[in-house]
Amino acid sequence: MGFEVCGPNEAMVISGCCHTTPEMIVGGRAFVWPVIQQMQRLSLNTMTLSISTDNVYTRLGVPISVTGVAQVKVQGQNQEMLKAACQQFLGKSENEIEQVAMETLEGHQRAIMGTMTVEEIYKDRKKFSKNVFEVASSDLVNMGVSVVSYTLKDVRDSHGYLRALGMTRTAQVKKDARIGEAEAKRDSGIKEARADEERMAARYLNDAEIAKAKRDFELKKAAYDMEVQTKKAESEMAYELQAAKTKQAIKEEQMQIKVVERAQQIQVQEQEIQRREKELNAQVKQPAEAEKYRLETIAAANKKKIILEAEASSEAVRVRGEAEAYAIEEKAKAEAEQMAKKADAWKDYQDAAMIDMVLETLPRVAAEVAAPLAQAKKVTMVSSGKGDVGASKLTGEVMDIMDRLPKLVQSMTGVDIHKSIAQTRV
């Protein structure tokens, strides 16, 4: 013995000489006299208890098993409770204390299970734990033990009651979930439609505001641009006007310079003309006047000569013209007499005369028709396989043209050549 020390998680109880009642020390030290005094220790540690209750019938007669977890300890802060704990557990091990607390809690747990239904225990675990905690605490306090906490760890049964209850609840929950999902989708669709409507309304309003702002901007910009362009145009016009005035002044100065230069050139040219006149007078005019007199004299002589020659030529032409006129007159008389005779003959023969003229003309017509063929360098003919080919074909074409002439003559003169020739043969 001697000085004894204990930690904060245990209590020392000293009894014997000098102590009418046991001295209880928690977390401290004390001197213990050997032989005449006795010292015992009591653990104040928290003890964790797993309380299992199997096949206990609930209020409606359904057997279930429950497992709870409790935290208990000997209360060292309260002297009365510590004294009661010393009376109950002093000299016992911690396991023995746990066993006493566990049996007490298990009994109260069974009692509470018998007062509640399976559904109440399963659904409202907090209420079950509270009931067990309150009932067990009232008994354990008398033993100096306090219940720190109690929780319901597990609820189970061996008959499938909880499973059936869970399936029913699961089905109900799934049903509620589907209904809730459908309602949520409906509400979501409605809200989305409303949101879209509000969004589109806001968008259109925003677009309208943007368009209005853009219109105002464009109008103001156009007004500013017009003002700027006006000022710019006025500036450019003023610049161009000033430039034109400057150019005009420069041109006037240049013209004035040219006028002065021209005047000087005129003066120089006048002086040059006077010089040239004097030079020409000396070198050309006087010799020219002499030459003029000589040429005038020669021209007068030539003129007289030409007049005489012209008079002689005129007389010769007059005599030759009279001779030619007489010859033409005589020829015309002869031709007129011949034509009169032809006319008399035509009157007598009429169609025969016309036929004679036509027959005289036909060779010339044939020559004119054939003339283009004579100028052709190359002739390409396409035949269908019937009729003549080659030169005979060309000749036939020319003869076909000549064969059409009597019809042409008849249409132009009214004379049927074939008929007249037939009558002449008769």
Short mmCIF file of C-alpha atoms in Angstrom, two decimals:
data_model
loop_
_atom_site.label_atom_id
_atom_site.label_comp_id
_atom_site.label_asym_id
_atom_site.label_seq_id
_atom_site.Cartn_x
_atom_site.Cartn_y
_atom_site.Cartn_z
CA MET A 1 0.00 0.00 0.00
CA GLY A 2 1.00 3.62 0.37
CA PHE A 3 0.10 6.25 -2.15
CA GLU A 4 -2.42 4.98 -4.74
CA VAL A 5 -3.33 6.77 -7.97
CA CYS A 6 -6.30 6.30 -10.35
CA GLY A 7 -7.05 7.73 -13.74
CA PRO A 8 -10.13 9.71 -14.81
CA ASN A 9 -11.76 6.51 -16.11
CA GLU A 10 -11.86 4.74 -12.77
CA ALA A 11 -12.78 5.34 -9.16
CA MET A 12 -10.95 4.31 -5.93
CA VAL A 13 -12.96 3.31 -2.89
CA ILE A 14 -11.04 3.40 0.43
CA SER A 15 -12.55 1.92 3.55
CA GLY A 16 -11.34 0.90 7.01
CA CYS A 17 -9.66 2.81 9.79
CA CYS A 18 -10.33 6.53 9.98
CA HIS A 19 -13.34 6.24 7.57
CA THR A 20 -16.85 5.94 8.91
CA THR A 21 -18.08 5.75 5.30
CA PRO A 22 -16.05 4.66 2.29
CA GLU A 23 -14.10 7.42 0.58
CA MET A 24 -14.69 7.54 -3.21
CA ILE A 25 -12.00 9.21 -5.30
CA VAL A 26 -12.40 9.67 -9.09
CA GLY A 27 -9.25 10.47 -11.01
CA GLY A 28 -6.91 11.32 -8.17
CA ARG A 29 -4.57 9.93 -5.48
CA ALA A 30 -4.76 8.94 -1.83
CA PHE A 31 -2.62 7.38 0.92
CA VAL A 32 -3.77 3.95 1.99
CA TRP A 33 -2.58 2.53 5.28
CA PRO A 34 -1.64 -1.05 5.01
CA VAL A 35 -3.60 -3.62 7.00
CA ILE A 36 -5.89 -1.12 8.60
CA GLN A 37 -7.32 0.28 5.32
CA GLN A 38 -8.58 -1.36 2.11
CA MET A 39 -8.61 0.12 -1.41
CA GLN A 40 -10.85 -1.17 -4.29
CA ARG A 41 -11.15 0.10 -7.86
CA LEU A 42 -14.28 0.53 -10.03
CA SER A 43 -14.08 1.04 -13.83
CA LEU A 44 -15.84 4.08 -15.26
CA ASN A 45 -15.26 3.11 -18.92
CA THR A 46 -18.11 3.24 -21.43
CA MET A 47 -19.34 -0.22 -22.26
CA THR A 48 -20.84 -1.09 -25.69
CA LEU A 49 -23.53 -3.71 -25.52
CA SER A 50 -25.08 -5.59 -28.46
CA ILE A 51 -28.55 -6.64 -27.36
CA SER A 52 -30.19 -9.36 -29.46
CA THR A 53 -33.76 -10.41 -28.91
CA ASP A 54 -34.94 -13.30 -31.08
CA ASN A 55 -38.48 -14.38 -31.98
CA VAL A 56 -40.36 -12.01 -29.73
CA TYR A 57 -44.07 -11.65 -30.45
CA THR A 58 -45.23 -8.14 -31.12
CA ARG A 59 -48.56 -6.66 -30.16
CA LEU A 60 -50.33 -8.35 -33.11
CA GLY A 61 -48.63 -11.68 -32.53
CA VAL A 62 -46.01 -11.51 -35.26
CA PRO A 63 -42.62 -12.89 -34.10
CA ILE A 64 -39.60 -10.83 -35.06
CA SER A 65 -35.98 -10.52 -34.00
CA VAL A 66 -34.39 -7.20 -33.02
CA THR A 67 -30.76 -6.22 -32.42
CA GLY A 68 -29.96 -3.02 -30.55
CA VAL A 69 -26.72 -1.33 -29.56
CA ALA A 70 -26.40 0.51 -26.23
CA GLN A 71 -23.61 2.54 -24.64
CA VAL A 72 -23.61 2.36 -20.83
CA LYS A 73 -21.21 3.41 -18.08
CA VAL A 74 -20.94 3.79 -14.32
CA GLN A 75 -21.71 7.40 -13.54
CA GLY A 76 -18.77 8.89 -11.63
CA GLN A 77 -19.89 12.52 -11.53
CA ASN A 78 -22.90 11.87 -9.33
CA GLN A 79 -21.93 10.74 -5.80
CA GLU A 80 -25.27 9.08 -5.15
CA MET A 81 -25.10 7.08 -8.38
CA LEU A 82 -21.46 6.26 -7.75
CA LYS A 83 -22.35 5.05 -4.24
CA ALA A 84 -25.15 2.89 -5.70
CA ALA A 85 -22.77 1.47 -8.30
CA CYS A 86 -20.23 0.68 -5.59
CA GLN A 87 -22.91 -1.16 -3.65
CA GLN A 88 -23.95 -3.10 -6.79
CA PHE A 89 -20.68 -3.75 -8.65
CA LEU A 90 -17.71 -3.17 -6.35
CA GLY A 91 -15.53 -6.22 -6.50
CA LYS A 92 -17.00 -7.36 -9.84
CA SER A 93 -15.25 -7.37 -13.18
CA GLU A 94 -16.22 -5.20 -16.12
CA ASN A 95 -17.68 -8.23 -17.94
CA GLU A 96 -19.96 -8.96 -15.01
CA ILE A 97 -21.17 -5.34 -15.03
CA GLU A 98 -21.82 -5.61 -18.81
CA GLN A 99 -23.79 -8.82 -18.29
CA VAL A 100 -26.05 -7.19 -15.69
CA ALA A 101 -26.68 -4.17 -17.90
CA MET A 102 -27.29 -6.33 -20.98
CA GLU A 103 -29.88 -8.52 -19.24
CA THR A 104 -31.66 -5.45 -17.96
CA LEU A 105 -31.72 -3.80 -21.41
CA GLU A 106 -32.77 -7.04 -23.11
CA GLY A 107 -35.72 -7.41 -20.77
CA HIS A 108 -36.89 -3.87 -21.41
CA GLN A 109 -36.32 -4.36 -25.16
CA ARG A 110 -38.59 -7.43 -25.12
CA ALA A 111 -41.21 -5.53 -23.15
CA ILE A 112 -41.26 -2.62 -25.60
CA MET A 113 -41.46 -5.03 -28.58
CA GLY A 114 -44.62 -6.57 -27.07
CA THR A 115 -46.32 -3.16 -26.91
CA MET A 116 -45.69 -2.21 -30.57
CA THR A 117 -46.55 -3.65 -33.96
CA VAL A 118 -44.01 -4.74 -36.55
CA GLU A 119 -44.91 -1.78 -38.72
CA GLU A 120 -44.37 0.66 -35.84
CA ILE A 121 -41.00 -0.86 -34.95
CA TYR A 122 -39.87 -1.02 -38.58
CA LYS A 123 -41.14 2.40 -39.64
CA ASP A 124 -40.57 4.37 -36.44
CA ARG A 125 -37.23 3.12 -35.10
CA LYS A 126 -36.63 6.36 -33.31
CA LYS A 127 -39.76 5.91 -31.21
CA PHE A 128 -38.77 2.32 -30.35
CA SER A 129 -35.25 3.38 -29.38
CA LYS A 130 -36.61 6.23 -27.25
CA ASN A 131 -39.01 3.91 -25.39
CA VAL A 132 -36.28 1.37 -24.65
CA PHE A 133 -33.86 4.15 -23.61
CA GLU A 134 -36.33 5.74 -21.19
CA VAL A 135 -37.53 2.51 -19.57
CA ALA A 136 -34.04 0.97 -19.24
CA SER A 137 -32.52 4.23 -17.95
CA SER A 138 -34.98 4.40 -15.04
CA ASP A 139 -33.88 0.94 -13.83
CA LEU A 140 -30.15 1.26 -14.49
CA VAL A 141 -29.99 4.61 -12.72
CA ASN A 142 -30.90 2.83 -9.51
CA MET A 143 -27.81 0.66 -10.10
CA GLY A 144 -25.59 3.71 -10.63
CA VAL A 145 -25.35 3.04 -14.37
CA SER A 146 -26.44 5.57 -16.98
CA VAL A 147 -27.45 4.73 -20.52
CA VAL A 148 -25.41 7.02 -22.79
CA SER A 149 -27.23 5.99 -25.98
CA TYR A 150 -29.38 3.29 -27.48
CA THR A 151 -30.06 2.65 -31.21
CA LEU A 152 -31.98 -0.02 -33.06
CA LYS A 153 -29.48 -1.79 -35.26
CA ASP A 154 -31.54 -4.45 -37.06
CA VAL A 155 -35.09 -5.76 -37.39
CA ARG A 156 -35.65 -9.19 -38.99
CA ASP A 157 -38.06 -12.10 -39.06
CA SER A 158 -37.94 -15.71 -40.19
CA HIS A 159 -41.48 -15.87 -41.61
CA GLY A 160 -41.16 -13.35 -44.52
CA TYR A 161 -43.46 -10.80 -42.89
CA LEU A 162 -41.08 -7.92 -43.31
CA ARG A 163 -40.34 -8.97 -46.88
CA ALA A 164 -44.05 -9.03 -47.74
CA LEU A 165 -44.45 -5.70 -46.02
CA GLY A 166 -41.52 -4.38 -47.98
CA MET A 167 -42.88 -5.74 -51.26
CA THR A 168 -46.24 -4.07 -50.61
CA ARG A 169 -44.51 -0.89 -49.69
CA THR A 170 -42.16 -1.22 -52.64
CA ALA A 171 -45.08 -1.68 -55.00
CA GLN A 172 -46.81 1.32 -53.46
CA VAL A 173 -43.64 3.32 -53.66
CA LYS A 174 -43.11 2.32 -57.30
CA LYS A 175 -46.71 3.22 -58.03
CA ASP A 176 -46.31 6.55 -56.30
CA ALA A 177 -43.00 7.01 -58.10
CA ARG A 178 -44.60 6.38 -61.50
CA ILE A 179 -47.47 8.70 -60.64
CA GLY A 180 -45.03 11.25 -59.33
CA GLU A 181 -42.86 10.88 -62.41
CA ALA A 182 -45.88 11.29 -64.70
CA GLU A 183 -47.05 14.30 -62.71
CA ALA A 184 -43.51 15.66 -62.71
CA LYS A 185 -43.26 15.20 -66.47
CA ARG A 186 -46.65 16.83 -66.89
CA ASP A 187 -45.69 19.72 -64.64
CA SER A 188 -42.30 19.88 -66.34
CA GLY A 189 -43.93 19.95 -69.79
CA ILE A 190 -46.33 22.66 -68.65
CA LYS A 191 -43.51 24.63 -67.10
CA GLU A 192 -41.32 24.11 -70.17
CA ALA A 193 -44.17 25.27 -72.43
CA ARG A 194 -44.70 28.30 -70.23
CA ALA A 195 -40.98 28.90 -70.10
CA ASP A 196 -40.76 28.57 -73.90
CA GLU A 197 -43.69 30.92 -74.27
CA GLU A 198 -42.12 33.43 -71.93
CA ARG A 199 -38.75 32.92 -73.59
CA MET A 200 -40.20 33.45 -77.07
CA ALA A 201 -42.17 36.46 -75.85
CA ALA A 202 -39.01 37.86 -74.28
CA ARG A 203 -37.06 37.02 -77.41
CA TYR A 204 -39.61 38.71 -79.68
CA LEU A 205 -39.72 41.69 -77.35
CA ASN A 206 -35.94 41.76 -77.33
CA ASP A 207 -35.83 41.41 -81.13
CA ALA A 208 -38.36 44.22 -81.41
CA GLU A 209 -36.28 46.39 -79.12
CA ILE A 210 -33.16 45.48 -81.06
CA ALA A 211 -34.91 46.25 -84.36
CA LYS A 212 -36.17 49.53 -82.95
CA ALA A 213 -32.74 50.42 -81.63
CA LYS A 214 -31.20 49.40 -84.96
CA ARG A 215 -33.77 51.49 -86.83
CA ASP A 216 -33.04 54.50 -84.59
CA PHE A 217 -29.34 53.89 -85.05
CA GLU A 218 -29.68 53.63 -88.83
CA LEU A 219 -31.84 56.79 -88.94
CA LYS A 220 -29.41 58.74 -86.80
CA LYS A 221 -26.46 57.32 -88.72
CA ALA A 222 -28.14 58.25 -92.02
CA ALA A 223 -28.78 61.76 -90.70
CA TYR A 224 -25.19 62.04 -89.47
CA ASP A 225 -23.89 60.55 -92.73
CA MET A 226 -26.00 62.99 -94.74
CA GLU A 227 -24.70 65.87 -92.66
CA VAL A 228 -21.14 64.60 -92.99
CA GLN A 229 -21.55 64.03 -96.73
CA THR A 230 -23.10 67.50 -97.08
CA LYS A 231 -20.21 69.11 -95.25
CA LYS A 232 -17.79 66.97 -97.18
CA ALA A 233 -19.46 67.89 -100.49
CA GLU A 234 -19.47 71.58 -99.51
CA SER A 235 -15.81 71.28 -98.55
CA GLU A 236 -14.98 69.48 -101.80
CA MET A 237 -16.97 72.00 -103.82
CA ALA A 238 -15.27 74.87 -102.01
CA TYR A 239 -11.94 73.20 -102.63
CA GLU A 240 -12.76 72.55 -106.29
CA LEU A 241 -14.08 76.14 -106.65
CA GLN A 242 -10.94 77.54 -105.09
CA ALA A 243 -8.84 75.18 -107.21
CA ALA A 244 -10.75 76.29 -110.32
CA LYS A 245 -10.24 79.93 -109.37
CA THR A 246 -6.57 79.28 -108.81
CA LYS A 247 -6.29 77.42 -112.12
CA GLN A 248 -8.20 80.24 -113.83
CA ALA A 249 -5.84 82.80 -112.35
CA ILE A 250 -2.89 80.65 -113.39
CA LYS A 251 -4.34 80.31 -116.91
CA GLU A 252 -4.97 84.05 -117.08
CA GLU A 253 -1.38 84.66 -116.07
CA GLN A 254 -0.23 82.08 -118.61
CA MET A 255 -2.44 83.68 -121.30
CA GLN A 256 -1.08 87.08 -120.36
CA ILE A 257 2.41 85.69 -120.71
CA LYS A 258 1.47 84.15 -124.05
CA VAL A 259 -0.06 87.46 -125.19
CA VAL A 260 3.12 89.27 -124.28
CA GLU A 261 5.19 86.58 -125.98
CA ARG A 262 2.85 86.70 -128.99
CA ALA A 263 3.10 90.45 -129.18
CA GLN A 264 6.85 90.20 -129.08
CA GLN A 265 6.75 87.49 -131.75
CA ILE A 266 4.48 89.70 -133.89
CA GLN A 267 6.89 92.55 -133.54
CA VAL A 268 9.74 90.28 -134.50
CA GLN A 269 7.72 88.88 -137.42
CA GLU A 270 6.76 92.39 -138.57
CA GLN A 271 10.38 93.39 -138.53
CA GLU A 272 11.23 90.17 -140.36
CA ILE A 273 8.46 90.87 -142.91
CA GLN A 274 9.79 94.35 -143.51
CA ARG A 275 13.23 92.91 -143.94
CA ARG A 276 11.94 90.20 -146.30
CA GLU A 277 9.89 92.76 -148.24
CA LYS A 278 12.94 94.85 -148.78
CA GLU A 279 14.91 91.74 -149.68
CA LEU A 280 12.16 90.55 -152.06
CA ASN A 281 11.83 93.96 -153.55
CA ALA A 282 15.48 93.98 -154.30
CA GLN A 283 15.87 90.35 -155.31
CA VAL A 284 12.45 89.36 -156.71
CA LYS A 285 10.02 92.21 -157.35
CA GLN A 286 12.08 94.28 -159.71
CA PRO A 287 13.28 91.25 -161.71
CA ALA A 288 9.71 89.92 -161.64
CA GLU A 289 8.30 93.12 -163.03
CA ALA A 290 10.77 92.89 -165.88
CA GLU A 291 9.88 89.25 -166.42
CA LYS A 292 6.19 90.18 -166.24
CA TYR A 293 6.51 92.67 -168.99
CA ARG A 294 8.32 90.12 -171.09
CA LEU A 295 5.70 87.43 -170.42
CA GLU A 296 2.81 89.84 -171.05
CA THR A 297 4.27 90.68 -174.42
CA ILE A 298 4.73 87.00 -175.26
CA ALA A 299 1.20 86.19 -173.94
CA ALA A 300 -0.36 88.86 -176.12
CA ALA A 301 1.32 87.40 -179.14
CA ASN A 302 0.30 83.86 -178.19
CA LYS A 303 -3.25 85.02 -177.55
CA LYS A 304 -3.57 86.47 -180.96
CA LYS A 305 -2.10 83.33 -182.41
CA ILE A 306 -4.54 81.11 -180.45
CA ILE A 307 -7.52 83.22 -181.46
CA LEU A 308 -6.64 82.83 -185.05
CA GLU A 309 -6.06 79.10 -184.66
CA ALA A 310 -9.36 78.72 -182.75
CA GLU A 311 -11.27 80.57 -185.44
CA ALA A 312 -9.80 78.26 -188.04
CA SER A 313 -10.50 75.16 -185.92
CA SER A 314 -14.04 76.34 -185.26
CA GLU A 315 -14.72 76.75 -188.89
CA ALA A 316 -13.34 73.28 -189.58
CA VAL A 317 -15.50 71.78 -186.83
CA ARG A 318 -18.58 73.55 -188.15
CA VAL A 319 -17.99 72.23 -191.63
CA ARG A 320 -17.29 68.71 -190.28
CA GLY A 321 -20.42 68.86 -188.10
CA GLU A 322 -22.59 69.87 -191.02
CA ALA A 323 -21.22 66.93 -192.97
CA GLU A 324 -21.78 64.50 -190.11
CA ALA A 325 -25.30 65.84 -189.54
CA TYR A 326 -26.13 65.34 -193.15
CA ALA A 327 -24.75 61.78 -193.02
CA ILE A 328 -26.73 61.00 -189.83
CA GLU A 329 -29.86 62.47 -191.36
CA GLU A 330 -29.50 60.30 -194.40
CA LYS A 331 -28.78 57.20 -192.26
CA ALA A 332 -31.79 57.92 -190.06
CA LYS A 333 -33.99 58.29 -193.10
CA ALA A 334 -32.75 54.91 -194.38
CA GLU A 335 -33.28 53.22 -191.01
CA ALA A 336 -36.70 54.81 -190.68
CA GLU A 337 -37.61 53.54 -194.11
CA GLN A 338 -36.31 50.08 -193.13
CA MET A 339 -38.29 50.12 -189.87
CA ALA A 340 -41.39 51.19 -191.73
CA LYS A 341 -40.90 48.30 -194.05
CA LYS A 342 -40.41 45.93 -191.07
CA ALA A 343 -43.49 47.36 -189.47
CA ASP A 344 -45.45 46.78 -192.66
CA ALA A 345 -44.08 43.25 -192.77
CA TRP A 346 -44.97 42.67 -189.14
CA LYS A 347 -48.43 43.92 -189.82
CA ASP A 348 -48.72 41.37 -192.59
CA TYR A 349 -47.12 38.52 -190.68
CA GLN A 350 -47.71 39.49 -186.98
CA ASP A 351 -47.15 36.20 -185.10
CA ALA A 352 -44.58 34.99 -187.56
CA ALA A 353 -42.54 38.14 -187.03
CA MET A 354 -42.66 37.72 -183.31
CA ILE A 355 -41.68 34.08 -183.70
CA ASP A 356 -38.78 35.13 -185.86
CA MET A 357 -37.59 37.55 -183.18
CA VAL A 358 -38.03 34.94 -180.48
CA LEU A 359 -36.10 32.37 -182.47
CA GLU A 360 -33.29 34.87 -183.06
CA THR A 361 -33.22 35.59 -179.30
CA LEU A 362 -33.32 31.98 -178.09
CA PRO A 363 -29.59 31.26 -178.78
CA ARG A 364 -28.59 34.34 -176.83
CA VAL A 365 -30.87 33.30 -173.92
CA ALA A 366 -29.36 29.81 -173.93
CA ALA A 367 -25.88 31.33 -173.89
CA GLU A 368 -26.78 33.52 -170.89
CA VAL A 369 -28.28 30.51 -169.05
CA ALA A 370 -25.18 28.41 -169.67
CA ALA A 371 -22.75 31.26 -168.87
CA PRO A 372 -22.67 30.64 -165.06
CA LEU A 373 -21.92 26.96 -165.71
CA ALA A 374 -18.96 27.94 -167.85
CA GLN A 375 -17.54 29.98 -164.90
CA ALA A 376 -17.94 27.10 -162.36
CA LYS A 377 -14.63 25.45 -161.39
CA LYS A 378 -16.24 22.39 -159.84
CA VAL A 379 -19.73 20.88 -160.00
CA THR A 380 -20.87 18.23 -157.51
CA MET A 381 -24.00 16.35 -158.51
CA VAL A 382 -26.14 14.10 -156.29
CA SER A 383 -28.21 11.47 -158.08
CA SER A 384 -31.07 9.35 -156.74
CA GLY A 385 -30.16 6.60 -159.27
CA LYS A 386 -32.79 7.61 -161.81
CA GLY A 387 -32.24 9.69 -164.98
CA ASP A 388 -29.07 11.06 -166.60
CA VAL A 389 -25.82 11.78 -164.83
CA GLY A 390 -22.90 14.03 -165.75
CA ALA A 391 -22.73 16.38 -168.75
CA SER A 392 -25.98 15.07 -170.16
CA LYS A 393 -27.64 16.02 -166.90
CA LEU A 394 -26.34 19.62 -167.14
CA THR A 395 -27.39 19.85 -170.79
CA GLY A 396 -30.81 18.50 -169.87
CA GLU A 397 -31.16 21.16 -167.17
CA VAL A 398 -30.35 23.93 -169.69
CA MET A 399 -32.81 22.45 -172.22
CA ASP A 400 -35.51 22.29 -169.51
CA ILE A 401 -35.03 26.02 -168.93
CA MET A 402 -35.25 26.70 -172.68
CA ASP A 403 -38.38 24.54 -172.86
CA ARG A 404 -40.08 26.85 -170.35
CA LEU A 405 -39.45 29.97 -172.50
CA PRO A 406 -42.51 29.50 -174.84
CA LYS A 407 -44.75 29.57 -171.76
CA LEU A 408 -42.95 32.70 -170.54
CA VAL A 409 -43.37 34.35 -173.96
CA GLN A 410 -47.05 33.40 -174.04
CA SER A 411 -47.60 34.87 -170.56
CA MET A 412 -45.85 38.12 -171.55
CA THR A 413 -47.05 38.63 -175.20
CA GLY A 414 -50.07 36.38 -175.47
CA VAL A 415 -48.46 34.58 -178.49
CA ASP A 416 -48.51 30.78 -178.37
CA ILE A 417 -45.26 29.85 -180.19
CA HIS A 418 -46.15 26.17 -180.55
CA LYS A 419 -49.53 27.02 -182.06
CA SER A 420 -48.10 29.70 -184.39
CA ILE A 421 -45.38 27.35 -185.69
CA ALA A 422 -48.02 24.68 -186.33
CA GLN A 423 -50.15 27.20 -188.31
CA THR A 424 -47.08 28.32 -190.33
CA ARG A 425 -46.44 24.71 -191.34
CA VAL A 426 -50.04 24.43 -192.56
#
